[in-house]
Amino acid sequence: QKEVEQNSGPLSVPEGAIASLNCTYSDRGSQSFFWYRQYSGKSPELIMSIYSNGDKEDGRFTAQLNKASQYVSLLIRDSQPSDSATYLCATEEGANNLFFGTGTRLTVIP
Amino acid sequence: GAVVSQHPSWVICKSGTSVKIECRSLDFQATTMFWYRQFPKQSLMLMATSNEGSKATYEQGVEKDKFLINHASLTLSTLTVTSAHPEDSSFYICSARGLTPQRGSSYNEQFFGPGTRLTVL
């Protein structure tokens, strides 16, 4: 049974701080990893994808992957109130569908 | 990013009626489409996976005769909730995967539609 685990939160950070979101996965065969952002009542929006060990940066977002530890994280620098949402971690192996974590709710306090 | 649309965005129907939801990939060809359901304060639950021109693969516990999926073209998939009941009220979201040249042909990324909120009275 594949599992993707996230701390459900809520995670609260002050505006301008770095928000750190963590995710672990059980299937060592997982090759692709994704972070989605979901605002309340809306569908998920892809933020980052990462396939190789190390860091991948895109604007204020940095995804970090450590396959040996089966760990993937998302850092949000200079957090803004508009970043307040639920962040979903997902993995995919080969041609299979996405396996989602239950999400971490982030609140950025002005 | 790639654009996926859904129609309708919300629907209210009487118990026993059928509801059809359309999912379209607007700027890329979706070789695979996925249908999810999300209840309040819960995570996404995959219902089925459909590939263009073939029968959908349903997840365990999802009734294929109740949730009819048709993926007739590379840009359109439909989900029909037949004989809907109040317990079928949920947020239904489709996603699509395919070659998206504007993002460097990253095949593994899935893009979600805006969702359809179904309320069955």
Tab-separated table of N, CA and C in Angstrom, chain B:
chain	number	residue	atom	x	y	z
B	1	GLY	N	0.666	27.524	-17.078
B	1	GLY	CA	0.554	26.089	-17.212
B	1	GLY	C	-0.546	25.683	-18.159
B	2	ALA	N	-0.673	24.392	-18.362
B	2	ALA	CA	-1.711	23.875	-19.252
B	2	ALA	C	-3.090	24.111	-18.649
B	3	VAL	N	-4.098	24.231	-19.517
B	3	VAL	CA	-5.440	24.585	-19.073
B	3	VAL	C	-6.389	23.414	-19.238
B	4	VAL	N	-7.097	23.132	-18.150
B	4	VAL	CA	-8.133	22.103	-18.158
B	4	VAL	C	-9.419	22.758	-17.681
B	5	SER	N	-10.471	22.570	-18.420
B	5	SER	CA	-11.745	23.176	-18.035
B	5	SER	C	-12.744	22.092	-17.646
B	6	GLN	N	-13.702	22.473	-16.826
B	6	GLN	CA	-14.789	21.582	-16.453
B	6	GLN	C	-16.104	22.327	-16.585
B	7	HIS	N	-17.130	21.551	-16.928
B	7	HIS	CA	-18.450	22.154	-17.048
B	7	HIS	C	-19.496	21.144	-16.636
B	8	PRO	N	-20.453	21.474	-15.798
B	8	PRO	CA	-20.624	22.794	-15.197
B	8	PRO	C	-19.722	22.974	-13.982
B	9	SER	N	-19.652	24.172	-13.462
B	9	SER	CA	-18.846	24.417	-12.270
B	9	SER	C	-19.615	24.027	-11.010
B	10	TRP	N	-20.928	24.108	-11.087
B	10	TRP	CA	-21.729	23.616	-9.977
B	10	TRP	C	-23.092	23.167	-10.511
B	11	VAL	N	-23.666	22.202	-9.840
B	11	VAL	CA	-24.961	21.687	-10.265
B	11	VAL	C	-25.742	21.204	-9.050
B	12	ILE	N	-27.017	21.497	-9.062
B	12	ILE	CA	-27.943	21.013	-8.040
B	12	ILE	C	-28.987	20.177	-8.754
B	13	CYS	N	-29.212	18.976	-8.268
B	13	CYS	CA	-30.185	18.110	-8.938
B	13	CYS	C	-31.012	17.348	-7.904
B	14	LYS	N	-32.101	16.793	-8.378
B	14	LYS	CA	-32.954	15.997	-7.514
B	14	LYS	C	-32.431	14.567	-7.445
B	15	SER	N	-32.718	13.927	-6.346
B	15	SER	CA	-32.314	12.541	-6.164
B	15	SER	C	-32.936	11.674	-7.261
B	16	GLY	N	-32.130	10.795	-7.820
B	16	GLY	CA	-32.602	9.900	-8.865
B	16	GLY	C	-32.280	10.346	-10.271
B	17	THR	N	-31.886	11.579	-10.433
B	17	THR	CA	-31.540	12.065	-11.772
B	17	THR	C	-30.072	11.795	-12.073
B	18	SER	N	-29.705	11.948	-13.339
B	18	SER	CA	-28.319	11.746	-13.764
B	18	SER	C	-27.690	13.084	-14.109
B	19	VAL	N	-26.419	13.179	-13.840
B	19	VAL	CA	-25.681	14.426	-14.077
B	19	VAL	C	-24.424	14.116	-14.874
B	20	LYS	N	-24.193	14.899	-15.927
B	20	LYS	CA	-22.991	14.713	-16.738
B	20	LYS	C	-22.040	15.874	-16.515
B	21	ILE	N	-20.781	15.542	-16.294
B	21	ILE	CA	-19.734	16.547	-16.094
B	21	ILE	C	-18.704	16.384	-17.210
B	22	GLU	N	-18.354	17.492	-17.843
B	22	GLU	CA	-17.376	17.453	-18.925
B	22	GLU	C	-16.024	17.984	-18.461
B	23	CYS	N	-14.988	17.374	-18.974
B	23	CYS	CA	-13.624	17.797	-18.674
B	23	CYS	C	-12.885	17.941	-20.002
B	24	ARG	N	-12.324	19.099	-20.234
B	24	ARG	CA	-11.631	19.358	-21.499
B	24	ARG	C	-10.215	19.874	-21.262
B	25	SER	N	-9.277	19.360	-22.033
B	25	SER	CA	-7.933	19.945	-22.047
B	25	SER	C	-7.912	20.939	-23.202
B	26	LEU	N	-7.595	22.184	-22.902
B	26	LEU	CA	-7.784	23.253	-23.873
B	26	LEU	C	-6.562	23.511	-24.758
B	27	ASP	N	-5.371	23.266	-24.243
B	27	ASP	CA	-4.194	23.621	-25.039
B	27	ASP	C	-3.182	22.490	-25.127
B	28	PHE	N	-3.653	21.276	-24.845
B	28	PHE	CA	-2.773	20.133	-25.054
B	28	PHE	C	-3.630	18.885	-25.213
B	29	GLN	N	-3.033	17.843	-25.728
B	29	GLN	CA	-3.748	16.590	-25.917
B	29	GLN	C	-3.545	15.694	-24.701
B	30	ALA	N	-4.637	15.377	-24.057
B	30	ALA	CA	-4.591	14.604	-22.823
B	30	ALA	C	-4.704	13.117	-23.129
B	31	THR	N	-3.595	12.426	-23.034
B	31	THR	CA	-3.635	10.991	-23.271
B	31	THR	C	-4.317	10.258	-22.128
B	32	THR	N	-4.227	10.818	-20.961
B	32	THR	CA	-4.861	10.211	-19.794
B	32	THR	C	-5.599	11.283	-19.002
B	33	MET	N	-6.797	10.931	-18.570
B	33	MET	CA	-7.561	11.826	-17.699
B	33	MET	C	-7.958	11.067	-16.447
B	34	PHE	N	-8.035	11.795	-15.367
B	34	PHE	CA	-8.346	11.213	-14.073
B	34	PHE	C	-9.550	11.932	-13.474
B	35	TRP	N	-10.363	11.175	-12.785
B	35	TRP	CA	-11.497	11.759	-12.078
B	35	TRP	C	-11.330	11.530	-10.585
B	36	TYR	N	-11.439	12.631	-9.826
B	36	TYR	CA	-11.301	12.597	-8.381
B	36	TYR	C	-12.594	13.095	-7.739
B	37	ARG	N	-12.727	12.724	-6.482
B	37	ARG	CA	-13.839	13.228	-5.679
B	37	ARG	C	-13.234	13.714	-4.372
B	38	GLN	N	-13.750	14.819	-3.882
B	38	GLN	CA	-13.240	15.354	-2.630
B	38	GLN	C	-14.401	15.780	-1.751
B	39	PHE	N	-14.500	15.165	-0.568
B	39	PHE	CA	-15.494	15.557	0.407
B	39	PHE	C	-14.888	16.644	1.292
B	40	PRO	N	-15.752	17.423	1.956
B	40	PRO	CA	-15.249	18.548	2.764
B	40	PRO	C	-14.170	18.122	3.758
B	41	LYS	N	-13.095	18.880	3.793
B	41	LYS	CA	-11.982	18.712	4.729
B	41	LYS	C	-11.260	17.375	4.541
B	42	GLN	N	-11.440	16.745	3.394
B	42	GLN	CA	-10.725	15.511	3.106
B	42	GLN	C	-9.853	15.695	1.876
B	43	SER	N	-8.937	14.762	1.685
B	43	SER	CA	-8.056	14.861	0.536
B	43	SER	C	-8.740	14.310	-0.713
B	44	LEU	N	-8.079	14.474	-1.807
B	44	LEU	CA	-8.598	13.966	-3.072
B	44	LEU	C	-8.630	12.448	-3.084
B	45	MET	N	-9.693	11.905	-3.611
B	45	MET	CA	-9.800	10.451	-3.753
B	45	MET	C	-9.960	10.132	-5.225
B	46	LEU	N	-9.032	9.359	-5.767
B	46	LEU	CA	-9.103	8.984	-7.169
B	46	LEU	C	-10.271	8.032	-7.372
B	47	MET	N	-11.094	8.334	-8.380
B	47	MET	CA	-12.213	7.462	-8.708
B	47	MET	C	-11.860	6.531	-9.861
B	48	ALA	N	-11.272	7.119	-10.905
B	48	ALA	CA	-11.006	6.320	-12.094
B	48	ALA	C	-9.977	7.007	-12.974
B	49	THR	N	-9.355	6.205	-13.794
B	49	THR	CA	-8.379	6.668	-14.767
B	49	THR	C	-8.878	6.280	-16.148
B	50	SER	N	-8.835	7.225	-17.070
B	50	SER	CA	-9.295	6.881	-18.418
B	50	SER	C	-8.268	7.293	-19.454
B	51	ASN	N	-8.056	6.414	-20.392
B	51	ASN	CA	-7.188	6.683	-21.532
B	51	ASN	C	-8.050	6.814	-22.778
B	52	GLU	N	-7.667	7.702	-23.640
B	52	GLU	CA	-8.452	7.983	-24.826
B	52	GLU	C	-8.713	6.710	-25.619
B	53	GLY	N	-9.982	6.463	-25.903
B	53	GLY	CA	-10.363	5.340	-26.743
B	53	GLY	C	-10.462	4.001	-26.041
B	54	SER	N	-10.243	3.958	-24.745
B	54	SER	CA	-10.354	2.677	-24.043
B	54	SER	C	-11.218	2.833	-22.794
B	55	LYS	N	-11.585	1.718	-22.213
B	55	LYS	CA	-12.446	1.752	-21.039
B	55	LYS	C	-11.684	2.306	-19.828
B	56	ALA	N	-12.425	2.949	-18.969
B	56	ALA	CA	-11.804	3.519	-17.771
B	56	ALA	C	-11.457	2.424	-16.765
B	57	THR	N	-10.439	2.697	-15.981
B	57	THR	CA	-10.051	1.807	-14.888
B	57	THR	C	-10.521	2.441	-13.590
B	58	TYR	N	-11.376	1.723	-12.870
B	58	TYR	CA	-11.974	2.265	-11.668
B	58	TYR	C	-11.208	1.812	-10.427
B	59	GLU	N	-11.162	2.686	-9.447
B	59	GLU	CA	-10.543	2.335	-8.171
B	59	GLU	C	-11.497	1.438	-7.383
B	60	GLN	N	-10.901	0.708	-6.476
B	60	GLN	CA	-11.697	-0.200	-5.660
B	60	GLN	C	-12.765	0.577	-4.898
B	61	GLY	N	-13.973	0.051	-4.924
B	61	GLY	CA	-15.071	0.686	-4.210
B	61	GLY	C	-15.858	1.693	-5.021
B	62	VAL	N	-15.412	1.988	-6.229
B	62	VAL	CA	-16.126	2.929	-7.095
B	62	VAL	C	-16.958	2.124	-8.087
B	63	GLU	N	-18.266	2.353	-8.095
B	63	GLU	CA	-19.160	1.569	-8.951
B	63	GLU	C	-19.108	2.085	-10.385
B	64	LYS	N	-18.645	1.249	-11.276
B	64	LYS	CA	-18.509	1.685	-12.669
B	64	LYS	C	-19.852	1.901	-13.349
B	65	ASP	N	-20.887	1.213	-12.874
B	65	ASP	CA	-22.199	1.399	-13.486
B	65	ASP	C	-22.880	2.656	-12.981
B	66	LYS	N	-22.392	3.185	-11.885
B	66	LYS	CA	-22.977	4.407	-11.345
B	66	LYS	C	-22.229	5.636	-11.853
B	67	PHE	N	-20.928	5.502	-11.986
B	67	PHE	CA	-20.089	6.602	-12.454
B	67	PHE	C	-19.542	6.225	-13.833
B	68	LEU	N	-20.277	6.656	-14.857
B	68	LEU	CA	-19.918	6.300	-16.228
B	68	LEU	C	-18.914	7.299	-16.777
B	69	ILE	N	-17.811	6.777	-17.287
B	69	ILE	CA	-16.760	7.638	-17.818
B	69	ILE	C	-16.556	7.325	-19.289
B	70	ASN	N	-16.510	8.389	-20.071
B	70	ASN	CA	-16.249	8.274	-21.502
B	70	ASN	C	-15.111	9.215	-21.866
B	71	HIS	N	-14.112	8.675	-22.534
B	71	HIS	CA	-12.951	9.480	-22.954
B	71	HIS	C	-12.842	9.341	-24.462
B	72	ALA	N	-13.725	10.050	-25.147
B	72	ALA	CA	-13.906	9.841	-26.571
B	72	ALA	C	-12.826	10.464	-27.433
B	73	SER	N	-12.164	11.491	-26.913
B	73	SER	CA	-11.143	12.153	-27.714
B	73	SER	C	-9.978	12.556	-26.816
B	74	LEU	N	-8.933	13.059	-27.420
B	74	LEU	CA	-7.750	13.452	-26.658
B	74	LEU	C	-7.956	14.740	-25.880
B	75	THR	N	-9.113	15.370	-26.052
B	75	THR	CA	-9.349	16.618	-25.328
B	75	THR	C	-10.611	16.595	-24.484
B	76	LEU	N	-11.344	15.486	-24.468
B	76	LEU	CA	-12.618	15.477	-23.761
B	76	LEU	C	-12.853	14.160	-23.037
B	77	SER	N	-13.203	14.266	-21.773
B	77	SER	CA	-13.665	13.123	-20.994
B	77	SER	C	-14.921	13.558	-20.253
B	78	THR	N	-15.867	12.641	-20.114
B	78	THR	CA	-17.085	12.964	-19.388
B	78	THR	C	-17.306	11.954	-18.267
B	79	LEU	N	-17.862	12.465	-17.171
B	79	LEU	CA	-18.268	11.637	-16.038
B	79	LEU	C	-19.765	11.827	-15.860
B	80	THR	N	-20.509	10.734	-15.906
B	80	THR	CA	-21.945	10.793	-15.668
B	80	THR	C	-22.263	10.092	-14.358
B	81	VAL	N	-22.842	10.836	-13.446
B	81	VAL	CA	-23.295	10.259	-12.181
B	81	VAL	C	-24.736	9.831	-12.399
B	82	THR	N	-24.979	8.550	-12.440
B	82	THR	CA	-26.316	8.052	-12.737
B	82	THR	C	-27.110	7.850	-11.444
B	83	SER	N	-28.409	8.139	-11.523
B	83	SER	CA	-29.291	7.983	-10.376
B	83	SER	C	-28.633	8.551	-9.114
B	84	ALA	N	-28.340	9.830	-9.176
B	84	ALA	CA	-27.606	10.468	-8.082
B	84	ALA	C	-28.428	10.479	-6.794
B	85	HIS	N	-27.733	10.324	-5.678
B	85	HIS	CA	-28.343	10.388	-4.357
B	85	HIS	C	-27.600	11.402	-3.505
B	86	PRO	N	-28.196	11.857	-2.416
B	86	PRO	CA	-27.543	12.885	-1.589
B	86	PRO	C	-26.115	12.523	-1.169
B	87	GLU	N	-25.841	11.261	-0.975
B	87	GLU	CA	-24.485	10.883	-0.565
B	87	GLU	C	-23.455	11.048	-1.687
B	88	ASP	N	-23.966	11.286	-2.909
B	88	ASP	CA	-23.046	11.555	-4.031
B	88	ASP	C	-22.647	13.024	-4.086
B	89	SER	N	-23.259	13.834	-3.255
B	89	SER	CA	-22.903	15.259	-3.214
B	89	SER	C	-21.439	15.393	-2.825
B	90	SER	N	-20.702	16.082	-3.677
B	90	SER	CA	-19.263	16.182	-3.460
B	90	SER	C	-18.675	17.164	-4.461
B	91	PHE	N	-17.380	17.352	-4.364
B	91	PHE	CA	-16.625	18.176	-5.301
B	91	PHE	C	-15.905	17.218	-6.243
B	92	TYR	N	-16.274	17.233	-7.511
B	92	TYR	CA	-15.688	16.325	-8.490
B	92	TYR	C	-14.665	17.095	-9.328
B	93	ILE	N	-13.472	16.552	-9.376
B	93	ILE	CA	-12.387	17.240	-10.062
B	93	ILE	C	-11.745	16.297	-11.073
B	94	CYS	N	-11.547	16.794	-12.274
B	94	CYS	CA	-10.818	15.997	-13.259
B	94	CYS	C	-9.403	16.537	-13.387
B	95	SER	N	-8.524	15.698	-13.837
B	95	SER	CA	-7.187	16.157	-14.178
B	95	SER	C	-6.770	15.481	-15.477
B	96	ALA	N	-5.807	16.091	-16.133
B	96	ALA	CA	-5.375	15.575	-17.425
B	96	ALA	C	-3.862	15.541	-17.491
B	97	ARG	N	-3.360	14.565	-18.177
B	97	ARG	CA	-1.921	14.422	-18.342
B	97	ARG	C	-1.623	14.182	-19.816
B	98	GLY	N	-0.586	14.839	-20.293
B	98	GLY	CA	-0.198	14.647	-21.683
B	98	GLY	C	0.999	15.512	-21.990
B	99	LEU	N	1.403	15.534	-23.225
B	99	LEU	CA	2.546	16.341	-23.611
B	99	LEU	C	2.150	17.818	-23.595
B	100	THR	N	2.912	18.589	-22.878
B	100	THR	CA	2.635	20.025	-22.783
B	100	THR	C	3.877	20.772	-23.240
B	101	PRO	N	3.989	21.002	-24.534
B	101	PRO	CA	5.202	21.629	-25.074
B	101	PRO	C	5.562	22.946	-24.422
B	102	GLN	N	4.549	23.684	-23.980
B	102	GLN	CA	4.856	24.994	-23.401
B	102	GLN	C	5.583	24.880	-22.078
B	103	ARG	N	5.580	23.649	-21.500
B	103	ARG	CA	6.304	23.442	-20.262
B	103	ARG	C	7.487	22.512	-20.480
B	104	GLY	N	7.937	22.386	-21.737
B	104	GLY	CA	9.097	21.548	-22.009
B	104	GLY	C	8.760	20.085	-22.097
B	105	SER	N	7.534	19.780	-22.526
B	105	SER	CA	7.069	18.401	-22.762
B	105	SER	C	7.310	17.502	-21.561
B	106	SER	N	6.950	18.004	-20.408
B	106	SER	CA	7.051	17.198	-19.195
B	106	SER	C	5.839	16.291	-19.129
B	107	TYR	N	6.005	15.048	-19.365
B	107	TYR	CA	4.874	14.153	-19.542
B	107	TYR	C	4.172	13.836	-18.240
B	108	ASN	N	4.886	13.805	-17.136
B	108	ASN	CA	4.300	13.297	-15.911
B	108	ASN	C	3.419	14.268	-15.157
B	109	GLU	N	3.384	15.508	-15.551
B	109	GLU	CA	2.615	16.471	-14.787
B	109	GLU	C	1.140	16.336	-15.091
B	110	GLN	N	0.356	16.458	-14.049
B	110	GLN	CA	-1.093	16.463	-14.191
B	110	GLN	C	-1.606	17.856	-13.897
B	111	PHE	N	-2.583	18.261	-14.662
B	111	PHE	CA	-3.191	19.572	-14.470
B	111	PHE	C	-4.665	19.380	-14.171
B	112	PHE	N	-5.131	20.097	-13.172
B	112	PHE	CA	-6.490	19.903	-12.695
B	112	PHE	C	-7.456	20.907	-13.296
B	113	GLY	N	-8.661	20.439	-13.519
B	113	GLY	CA	-9.744	21.335	-13.860
B	113	GLY	C	-10.204	22.071	-12.618
B	114	PRO	N	-11.075	23.049	-12.771
B	114	PRO	CA	-11.525	23.863	-11.632
B	114	PRO	C	-12.497	23.147	-10.712
B	115	GLY	N	-12.989	21.983	-11.113
B	115	GLY	CA	-13.892	21.227	-10.258
B	115	GLY	C	-15.357	21.531	-10.523
B	116	THR	N	-16.185	20.563	-10.158
B	116	THR	CA	-17.640	20.686	-10.251
B	116	THR	C	-18.230	20.323	-8.908
B	117	ARG	N	-18.970	21.257	-8.352
B	117	ARG	CA	-19.596	20.983	-7.052
B	117	ARG	C	-21.008	20.464	-7.300
B	118	LEU	N	-21.232	19.229	-6.908
B	118	LEU	CA	-22.524	18.579	-7.115
B	118	LEU	C	-23.277	18.514	-5.795
B	119	THR	N	-24.506	18.991	-5.820
B	119	THR	CA	-25.396	18.876	-4.666
B	119	THR	C	-26.646	18.136	-5.107
B	120	VAL	N	-26.914	17.025	-4.446
B	120	VAL	CA	-28.090	16.218	-4.765
B	120	VAL	C	-29.097	16.393	-3.637
B	121	LEU	N	-30.281	16.856	-4.000
B	121	LEU	CA	-31.302	17.134	-2.970
B	121	LEU	C	-32.097	15.883	-2.634
